[in-house]
Amino acid sequence: MSKPKPKILFFHGSGTNADIFRLQARKLHALLEPHFDLRYLSASVPCAPGPGVLPFFEGCDPYLTWLDDSTAAAERAFWAGGEEIPRLAREARRLGGVVALVGFSQGAKVAMEVARRLETGEGEGEGEGEGEGSSSPSPSPIKMVLSVCGTAPFHGGFVGGGKAGEHVVDPEREVLYRESLKRGVVKAASVHWIAARDPWKAESDKLVGFFDEGTRTVIQARGAHHMPLDDKANEQLAKLVMEAVTR
């Protein structure tokens, strides 16, 4: 019997779903599939189609989002006591052999928080038949996180993220963004694909700060808010993933 491949979890952007993301990430998928078991997770909150989803993905509903980040209060409820992040961390532990996370747009900040909780052991044992405080946190298997056009918790402290000219600091979001950052950075290696024409670029820049400075790689790329389409760009990302998980 052949040895199971290590797993990579993919987190889609808001207003899409796992099936749509598989198509959006098809070039990267094709390069990674020979070496990894690729799993695409779906959010659980219905929403309207995301930017650029229609008309190409007409009829590919349900369109889903990981969280309501329309207001600072709504997003605070997600990070503080929501069930989605604990559910995803439990799923990663249940699957076993997960070595990397790939997140696009809103999915990138979710992947960041899943990686952070796996590293800290926060919530470990909940719903898994283990007693509270029964053991020390298990070492995180996550070796790297790939963020593509990622957005940041609480819009990175900005208001009206995504609209040209509206990257204005919002006092409430800024406080909550900084509180989130103080919870600690992800130690695993990370790669950040930041697109020059992405309306959410300012958030992508802020998300970088949630990852350890010594293990992160930032790629300032051309393009807009979408998965890389160029073959060489995807080859570069696939190579970086391979290098990170084989160290």
PDB file of C-alpha atoms in Angstrom:
ATOM      1  CA  MET A   1       0.000   0.000   0.000  1.00  0.00           C
ATOM      2  CA  SER A   2       1.364   3.401  -1.008  1.00  0.00           C
ATOM      3  CA  LYS A   3       2.046   5.998   1.661  1.00  0.00           C
ATOM      4  CA  PRO A   4      -0.713   8.642   1.958  1.00  0.00           C
ATOM      5  CA  LYS A   5       0.144  12.004   0.457  1.00  0.00           C
ATOM      6  CA  PRO A   6       0.424  14.985   2.798  1.00  0.00           C
ATOM      7  CA  LYS A   7      -2.643  17.215   2.661  1.00  0.00           C
ATOM      8  CA  ILE A   8      -3.147  20.853   1.711  1.00  0.00           C
ATOM      9  CA  LEU A   9      -6.365  22.636   2.665  1.00  0.00           C
ATOM     10  CA  PHE A  10      -7.793  25.344   0.390  1.00  0.00           C
ATOM     11  CA  PHE A  11      -9.981  28.199   1.708  1.00  0.00           C
ATOM     12  CA  HIS A  12     -12.057  30.047  -0.904  1.00  0.00           C
ATOM     13  CA  GLY A  13     -12.912  33.739  -1.015  1.00  0.00           C
ATOM     14  CA  SER A  14     -16.212  35.272   0.082  1.00  0.00           C
ATOM     15  CA  GLY A  15     -19.142  34.748  -2.274  1.00  0.00           C
ATOM     16  CA  THR A  16     -17.834  31.557  -3.889  1.00  0.00           C
ATOM     17  CA  ASN A  17     -17.487  27.959  -2.675  1.00  0.00           C
ATOM     18  CA  ALA A  18     -15.101  25.008  -2.753  1.00  0.00           C
ATOM     19  CA  ASP A  19     -16.073  23.910  -6.283  1.00  0.00           C
ATOM     20  CA  ILE A  20     -15.605  27.407  -7.703  1.00  0.00           C
ATOM     21  CA  PHE A  21     -12.255  27.780  -5.962  1.00  0.00           C
ATOM     22  CA  ARG A  22     -11.064  24.498  -7.436  1.00  0.00           C
ATOM     23  CA  LEU A  23     -11.610  26.015 -10.881  1.00  0.00           C
ATOM     24  CA  GLN A  24     -10.052  29.347  -9.919  1.00  0.00           C
ATOM     25  CA  ALA A  25      -6.970  27.550  -8.580  1.00  0.00           C
ATOM     26  CA  ARG A  26      -6.784  24.980 -11.378  1.00  0.00           C
ATOM     27  CA  LYS A  27      -3.254  25.876 -12.524  1.00  0.00           C
ATOM     28  CA  LEU A  28      -1.785  25.708  -9.043  1.00  0.00           C
ATOM     29  CA  HIS A  29      -3.854  22.581  -8.376  1.00  0.00           C
ATOM     30  CA  ALA A  30      -2.378  20.785 -11.383  1.00  0.00           C
ATOM     31  CA  LEU A  31       1.171  21.469 -10.178  1.00  0.00           C
ATOM     32  CA  LEU A  32       0.554  20.396  -6.573  1.00  0.00           C
ATOM     33  CA  GLU A  33      -1.753  17.421  -7.128  1.00  0.00           C
ATOM     34  CA  PRO A  34       0.999  14.894  -7.976  1.00  0.00           C
ATOM     35  CA  HIS A  35       2.572  15.504  -4.577  1.00  0.00           C
ATOM     36  CA  PHE A  36      -0.315  16.327  -2.251  1.00  0.00           C
ATOM     37  CA  ASP A  37      -3.866  15.376  -1.345  1.00  0.00           C
ATOM     38  CA  LEU A  38      -5.686  18.660  -2.034  1.00  0.00           C
ATOM     39  CA  ARG A  39      -8.835  19.337  -0.007  1.00  0.00           C
ATOM     40  CA  TYR A  40     -11.151  22.284  -0.719  1.00  0.00           C
ATOM     41  CA  LEU A  41     -13.218  23.377   2.270  1.00  0.00           C
ATOM     42  CA  SER A  42     -16.479  25.314   2.075  1.00  0.00           C
ATOM     43  CA  ALA A  43     -17.745  28.043   4.339  1.00  0.00           C
ATOM     44  CA  SER A  44     -21.166  27.646   5.926  1.00  0.00           C
ATOM     45  CA  VAL A  45     -22.775  31.099   5.647  1.00  0.00           C
ATOM     46  CA  PRO A  46     -24.868  31.836   2.511  1.00  0.00           C
ATOM     47  CA  CYS A  47     -24.253  35.186   0.835  1.00  0.00           C
ATOM     48  CA  ALA A  48     -24.430  37.016  -2.481  1.00  0.00           C
ATOM     49  CA  PRO A  49     -21.951  36.137  -5.255  1.00  0.00           C
ATOM     50  CA  GLY A  50     -18.558  37.724  -4.714  1.00  0.00           C
ATOM     51  CA  PRO A  51     -16.821  40.267  -6.972  1.00  0.00           C
ATOM     52  CA  GLY A  52     -16.212  38.879 -10.444  1.00  0.00           C
ATOM     53  CA  VAL A  53     -18.103  35.645  -9.781  1.00  0.00           C
ATOM     54  CA  LEU A  54     -20.924  36.436 -12.190  1.00  0.00           C
ATOM     55  CA  PRO A  55     -21.672  35.770 -14.969  1.00  0.00           C
ATOM     56  CA  PHE A  56     -19.018  33.051 -15.346  1.00  0.00           C
ATOM     57  CA  PHE A  57     -20.150  31.086 -12.282  1.00  0.00           C
ATOM     58  CA  GLU A  58     -23.865  31.706 -12.759  1.00  0.00           C
ATOM     59  CA  GLY A  59     -25.809  28.756 -11.323  1.00  0.00           C
ATOM     60  CA  CYS A  60     -22.831  27.468  -9.311  1.00  0.00           C
ATOM     61  CA  ASP A  61     -24.479  28.343  -6.020  1.00  0.00           C
ATOM     62  CA  PRO A  62     -24.650  28.209  -3.100  1.00  0.00           C
ATOM     63  CA  TYR A  63     -22.358  31.197  -2.722  1.00  0.00           C
ATOM     64  CA  LEU A  64     -20.798  31.168   0.716  1.00  0.00           C
ATOM     65  CA  THR A  65     -18.779  33.315   3.088  1.00  0.00           C
ATOM     66  CA  TRP A  66     -16.703  32.460   6.128  1.00  0.00           C
ATOM     67  CA  LEU A  67     -17.824  35.453   8.147  1.00  0.00           C
ATOM     68  CA  ASP A  68     -19.837  38.642   8.178  1.00  0.00           C
ATOM     69  CA  ASP A  69     -17.227  41.395   8.123  1.00  0.00           C
ATOM     70  CA  SER A  70     -19.604  44.155   7.027  1.00  0.00           C
ATOM     71  CA  THR A  71     -19.265  45.851  10.413  1.00  0.00           C
ATOM     72  CA  ALA A  72     -16.630  45.770  13.124  1.00  0.00           C
ATOM     73  CA  ALA A  73     -19.153  44.383  15.634  1.00  0.00           C
ATOM     74  CA  ALA A  74     -20.196  41.543  13.338  1.00  0.00           C
ATOM     75  CA  GLU A  75     -16.619  40.534  12.661  1.00  0.00           C
ATOM     76  CA  ARG A  76     -15.709  40.743  16.335  1.00  0.00           C
ATOM     77  CA  ALA A  77     -18.402  38.171  17.101  1.00  0.00           C
ATOM     78  CA  PHE A  78     -16.815  35.828  14.550  1.00  0.00           C
ATOM     79  CA  TRP A  79     -13.308  35.991  16.003  1.00  0.00           C
ATOM     80  CA  ALA A  80     -14.373  36.112  19.648  1.00  0.00           C
ATOM     81  CA  GLY A  81     -16.915  33.342  19.883  1.00  0.00           C
ATOM     82  CA  GLY A  82     -17.894  32.038  16.484  1.00  0.00           C
ATOM     83  CA  GLU A  83     -17.866  28.338  15.693  1.00  0.00           C
ATOM     84  CA  GLU A  84     -16.348  28.463  12.203  1.00  0.00           C
ATOM     85  CA  ILE A  85     -12.659  28.723  13.129  1.00  0.00           C
ATOM     86  CA  PRO A  86     -12.857  26.004  15.838  1.00  0.00           C
ATOM     87  CA  ARG A  87     -14.715  23.800  13.333  1.00  0.00           C
ATOM     88  CA  LEU A  88     -11.978  24.237  10.745  1.00  0.00           C
ATOM     89  CA  ALA A  89      -9.190  23.613  13.243  1.00  0.00           C
ATOM     90  CA  ARG A  90     -10.931  20.425  14.362  1.00  0.00           C
ATOM     91  CA  GLU A  91     -11.316  19.350  10.750  1.00  0.00           C
ATOM     92  CA  ALA A  92      -7.600  19.851  10.116  1.00  0.00           C
ATOM     93  CA  ARG A  93      -6.767  17.756  13.169  1.00  0.00           C
ATOM     94  CA  ARG A  94      -9.300  15.095  12.191  1.00  0.00           C
ATOM     95  CA  LEU A  95      -7.921  14.764   8.679  1.00  0.00           C
ATOM     96  CA  GLY A  96      -4.354  14.455   9.871  1.00  0.00           C
ATOM     97  CA  GLY A  97      -1.312  14.971   7.703  1.00  0.00           C
ATOM     98  CA  VAL A  98      -2.207  18.578   6.827  1.00  0.00           C
ATOM     99  CA  VAL A  99       1.053  20.377   6.052  1.00  0.00           C
ATOM    100  CA  ALA A 100      -0.105  23.565   4.323  1.00  0.00           C
ATOM    101  CA  LEU A 101      -3.028  25.947   3.957  1.00  0.00           C
ATOM    102  CA  VAL A 102      -3.920  28.016   0.882  1.00  0.00           C
ATOM    103  CA  GLY A 103      -6.293  30.952   1.257  1.00  0.00           C
ATOM    104  CA  PHE A 104      -7.643  33.415  -1.270  1.00  0.00           C
ATOM    105  CA  SER A 105      -9.066  36.819  -0.294  1.00  0.00           C
ATOM    106  CA  GLN A 106     -11.223  36.398   2.848  1.00  0.00           C
ATOM    107  CA  GLY A 107     -10.138  32.762   2.964  1.00  0.00           C
ATOM    108  CA  ALA A 108      -6.561  33.888   3.589  1.00  0.00           C
ATOM    109  CA  LYS A 109      -7.324  35.531   6.940  1.00  0.00           C
ATOM    110  CA  VAL A 110      -9.335  32.456   7.908  1.00  0.00           C
ATOM    111  CA  ALA A 111      -6.385  30.221   6.978  1.00  0.00           C
ATOM    112  CA  MET A 112      -4.132  32.479   9.047  1.00  0.00           C
ATOM    113  CA  GLU A 113      -6.306  32.064  12.122  1.00  0.00           C
ATOM    114  CA  VAL A 114      -6.629  28.299  11.652  1.00  0.00           C
ATOM    115  CA  ALA A 115      -2.837  28.037  11.451  1.00  0.00           C
ATOM    116  CA  ARG A 116      -2.423  30.259  14.515  1.00  0.00           C
ATOM    117  CA  ARG A 117      -4.833  28.157  16.573  1.00  0.00           C
ATOM    118  CA  LEU A 118      -3.207  24.923  15.494  1.00  0.00           C
ATOM    119  CA  GLU A 119       0.144  26.317  16.589  1.00  0.00           C
ATOM    120  CA  THR A 120      -1.102  27.531  19.965  1.00  0.00           C
ATOM    121  CA  GLY A 121      -3.345  24.531  20.596  1.00  0.00           C
ATOM    122  CA  GLU A 122      -6.293  26.836  21.312  1.00  0.00           C
ATOM    123  CA  GLY A 123      -9.489  24.769  21.451  1.00  0.00           C
ATOM    124  CA  GLU A 124      -7.615  21.482  21.103  1.00  0.00           C
ATOM    125  CA  GLY A 125      -9.724  18.604  22.367  1.00  0.00           C
ATOM    126  CA  GLU A 126     -13.045  20.450  22.098  1.00  0.00           C
ATOM    127  CA  GLY A 127     -15.580  18.106  20.575  1.00  0.00           C
ATOM    128  CA  GLU A 128     -12.910  15.427  20.126  1.00  0.00           C
ATOM    129  CA  GLY A 129     -13.609  13.315  23.178  1.00  0.00           C
ATOM    130  CA  GLU A 130     -10.604  14.633  25.113  1.00  0.00           C
ATOM    131  CA  GLY A 131     -10.829  16.015  28.603  1.00  0.00           C
ATOM    132  CA  GLU A 132     -10.183  19.686  29.223  1.00  0.00           C
ATOM    133  CA  GLY A 133      -6.519  20.309  29.822  1.00  0.00           C
ATOM    134  CA  SER A 134      -5.795  16.613  29.457  1.00  0.00           C
ATOM    135  CA  SER A 135      -2.448  17.176  27.750  1.00  0.00           C
ATOM    136  CA  SER A 136      -0.102  19.756  26.336  1.00  0.00           C
ATOM    137  CA  PRO A 137      -0.977  21.130  22.889  1.00  0.00           C
ATOM    138  CA  SER A 138       0.112  18.837  20.066  1.00  0.00           C
ATOM    139  CA  PRO A 139       2.798  20.245  17.772  1.00  0.00           C
ATOM    140  CA  SER A 140       1.234  21.900  14.745  1.00  0.00           C
ATOM    141  CA  PRO A 141       1.761  19.969  11.501  1.00  0.00           C
ATOM    142  CA  ILE A 142       1.314  23.147   9.455  1.00  0.00           C
ATOM    143  CA  LYS A 143       4.559  24.016   7.712  1.00  0.00           C
ATOM    144  CA  MET A 144       3.371  26.834   5.478  1.00  0.00           C
ATOM    145  CA  VAL A 145       0.509  29.152   4.598  1.00  0.00           C
ATOM    146  CA  LEU A 146      -0.009  30.615   1.132  1.00  0.00           C
ATOM    147  CA  SER A 147      -2.043  33.828   1.027  1.00  0.00           C
ATOM    148  CA  VAL A 148      -3.247  35.052  -2.364  1.00  0.00           C
ATOM    149  CA  CYS A 149      -4.748  38.555  -2.409  1.00  0.00           C
ATOM    150  CA  GLY A 150      -5.568  38.074   1.249  1.00  0.00           C
ATOM    151  CA  THR A 151      -7.685  40.401   3.330  1.00  0.00           C
ATOM    152  CA  ALA A 152      -6.904  41.176   6.959  1.00  0.00           C
ATOM    153  CA  PRO A 153      -8.889  40.868  10.191  1.00  0.00           C
ATOM    154  CA  PHE A 154     -11.112  43.921  10.673  1.00  0.00           C
ATOM    155  CA  HIS A 155     -10.120  45.143   7.188  1.00  0.00           C
ATOM    156  CA  GLY A 156      -6.676  45.940   8.599  1.00  0.00           C
ATOM    157  CA  GLY A 157      -8.189  48.852  10.479  1.00  0.00           C
ATOM    158  CA  PHE A 158      -9.634  50.434   7.339  1.00  0.00           C
ATOM    159  CA  VAL A 159     -13.214  51.343   6.497  1.00  0.00           C
ATOM    160  CA  GLY A 160     -14.827  50.484   3.174  1.00  0.00           C
ATOM    161  CA  GLY A 161     -12.160  48.032   2.105  1.00  0.00           C
ATOM    162  CA  GLY A 162     -12.120  47.258  -1.587  1.00  0.00           C
ATOM    163  CA  LYS A 163     -13.371  50.591  -2.875  1.00  0.00           C
ATOM    164  CA  ALA A 164     -10.852  52.907  -4.476  1.00  0.00           C
ATOM    165  CA  GLY A 165     -10.055  55.916  -2.328  1.00  0.00           C
ATOM    166  CA  GLU A 166     -11.723  54.527   0.793  1.00  0.00           C
ATOM    167  CA  HIS A 167      -8.700  53.143   2.602  1.00  0.00           C
ATOM    168  CA  VAL A 168      -9.373  55.419   5.550  1.00  0.00           C
ATOM    169  CA  VAL A 169      -8.538  54.299   9.078  1.00  0.00           C
ATOM    170  CA  ASP A 170     -11.639  53.496  11.103  1.00  0.00           C
ATOM    171  CA  PRO A 171     -11.037  53.923  14.869  1.00  0.00           C
ATOM    172  CA  GLU A 172     -13.129  50.909  15.922  1.00  0.00           C
ATOM    173  CA  ARG A 173     -11.675  48.572  13.314  1.00  0.00           C
ATOM    174  CA  GLU A 174      -8.155  49.846  14.033  1.00  0.00           C
ATOM    175  CA  VAL A 175      -8.440  48.968  17.739  1.00  0.00           C
ATOM    176  CA  LEU A 176      -9.794  45.498  17.005  1.00  0.00           C
ATOM    177  CA  TYR A 177      -7.203  44.885  14.262  1.00  0.00           C
ATOM    178  CA  ARG A 178      -4.397  45.724  16.678  1.00  0.00           C
ATOM    179  CA  GLU A 179      -5.925  43.528  19.398  1.00  0.00           C
ATOM    180  CA  SER A 180      -6.017  40.635  16.951  1.00  0.00           C
ATOM    181  CA  LEU A 181      -2.398  41.214  15.953  1.00  0.00           C
ATOM    182  CA  LYS A 182      -1.308  41.165  19.605  1.00  0.00           C
ATOM    183  CA  ARG A 183      -2.538  37.574  19.914  1.00  0.00           C
ATOM    184  CA  GLY A 184       0.650  36.480  18.199  1.00  0.00           C
ATOM    185  CA  VAL A 185       1.967  35.683  14.744  1.00  0.00           C
ATOM    186  CA  VAL A 186       1.939  32.463  12.767  1.00  0.00           C
ATOM    187  CA  LYS A 187       5.359  30.824  13.045  1.00  0.00           C
ATOM    188  CA  ALA A 188       5.022  28.570   9.992  1.00  0.00           C
ATOM    189  CA  ALA A 189       6.552  29.708   6.730  1.00  0.00           C
ATOM    190  CA  SER A 190       4.283  31.909   4.654  1.00  0.00           C
ATOM    191  CA  VAL A 191       4.070  33.236   1.115  1.00  0.00           C
ATOM    192  CA  HIS A 192       2.042  36.369   0.338  1.00  0.00           C
ATOM    193  CA  TRP A 193       0.958  37.053  -3.240  1.00  0.00           C
ATOM    194  CA  ILE A 194       0.011  40.739  -3.326  1.00  0.00           C
ATOM    195  CA  ALA A 195      -1.390  42.127  -6.579  1.00  0.00           C
ATOM    196  CA  ALA A 196      -0.673  45.714  -7.601  1.00  0.00           C
ATOM    197  CA  ARG A 197      -4.169  46.377  -9.000  1.00  0.00           C
ATOM    198  CA  ASP A 198      -6.075  44.610  -6.242  1.00  0.00           C
ATOM    199  CA  PRO A 199      -8.613  46.983  -4.599  1.00  0.00           C
ATOM    200  CA  TRP A 200      -7.886  45.129  -1.344  1.00  0.00           C
ATOM    201  CA  LYS A 201      -4.088  45.480  -1.645  1.00  0.00           C
ATOM    202  CA  ALA A 202      -3.868  47.611   1.506  1.00  0.00           C
ATOM    203  CA  GLU A 203      -5.406  44.726   3.450  1.00  0.00           C
ATOM    204  CA  SER A 204      -3.035  42.210   1.874  1.00  0.00           C
ATOM    205  CA  ASP A 205      -0.155  44.330   3.108  1.00  0.00           C
ATOM    206  CA  LYS A 206      -1.624  44.364   6.638  1.00  0.00           C
ATOM    207  CA  LEU A 207      -2.170  40.585   6.660  1.00  0.00           C
ATOM    208  CA  VAL A 208       1.582  40.063   6.222  1.00  0.00           C
ATOM    209  CA  GLY A 209       2.070  41.348   9.781  1.00  0.00           C
ATOM    210  CA  PHE A 210       0.252  38.313  11.184  1.00  0.00           C
ATOM    211  CA  PHE A 211       3.131  36.061  10.090  1.00  0.00           C
ATOM    212  CA  ASP A 212       6.632  35.681  11.476  1.00  0.00           C
ATOM    213  CA  GLU A 213       9.025  38.102   9.801  1.00  0.00           C
ATOM    214  CA  GLY A 214      11.810  35.528   9.652  1.00  0.00           C
ATOM    215  CA  THR A 215       9.796  32.909   7.769  1.00  0.00           C
ATOM    216  CA  ARG A 216       7.642  34.931   5.392  1.00  0.00           C
ATOM    217  CA  THR A 217       8.071  35.700   1.702  1.00  0.00           C
ATOM    218  CA  VAL A 218       6.218  38.610   0.083  1.00  0.00           C
ATOM    219  CA  ILE A 219       5.684  38.682  -3.679  1.00  0.00           C
ATOM    220  CA  GLN A 220       4.603  42.016  -5.115  1.00  0.00           C
ATOM    221  CA  ALA A 221       2.947  40.956  -8.352  1.00  0.00           C
ATOM    222  CA  ARG A 222       1.059  42.427 -11.253  1.00  0.00           C
ATOM    223  CA  GLY A 223      -2.610  41.721 -11.724  1.00  0.00           C
ATOM    224  CA  ALA A 224      -5.818  42.250  -9.815  1.00  0.00           C
ATOM    225  CA  HIS A 225      -7.975  40.398  -7.285  1.00  0.00           C
ATOM    226  CA  HIS A 226      -7.803  36.851  -8.640  1.00  0.00           C
ATOM    227  CA  MET A 227      -5.701  33.709  -8.487  1.00  0.00           C
ATOM    228  CA  PRO A 228      -2.553  33.976 -10.614  1.00  0.00           C
ATOM    229  CA  LEU A 229      -3.195  33.038 -14.218  1.00  0.00           C
ATOM    230  CA  ASP A 230       0.351  33.056 -15.565  1.00  0.00           C
ATOM    231  CA  ASP A 231       2.035  29.655 -15.808  1.00  0.00           C
ATOM    232  CA  LYS A 232       5.364  30.922 -14.489  1.00  0.00           C
ATOM    233  CA  ALA A 233       3.663  32.578 -11.513  1.00  0.00           C
ATOM    234  CA  ASN A 234       1.953  29.330 -10.576  1.00  0.00           C
ATOM    235  CA  GLU A 235       5.195  27.413 -11.009  1.00  0.00           C
ATOM    236  CA  GLN A 236       6.856  29.882  -8.633  1.00  0.00           C
ATOM    237  CA  LEU A 237       4.144  29.426  -6.008  1.00  0.00           C
ATOM    238  CA  ALA A 238       4.164  25.641  -6.326  1.00  0.00           C
ATOM    239  CA  LYS A 239       7.947  25.606  -5.902  1.00  0.00           C
ATOM    240  CA  LEU A 240       7.716  27.746  -2.772  1.00  0.00           C
ATOM    241  CA  VAL A 241       5.085  25.424  -1.298  1.00  0.00           C
ATOM    242  CA  MET A 242       7.218  22.366  -2.050  1.00  0.00           C
ATOM    243  CA  GLU A 243      10.316  23.952  -0.522  1.00  0.00           C
ATOM    244  CA  ALA A 244       8.479  24.978   2.644  1.00  0.00           C
ATOM    245  CA  VAL A 245       6.888  21.609   3.373  1.00  0.00           C
ATOM    246  CA  THR A 246      10.034  19.584   2.705  1.00  0.00           C
ATOM    247  CA  ARG A 247      12.335  21.535   5.037  1.00  0.00           C
TER     248      ARG A 247
END
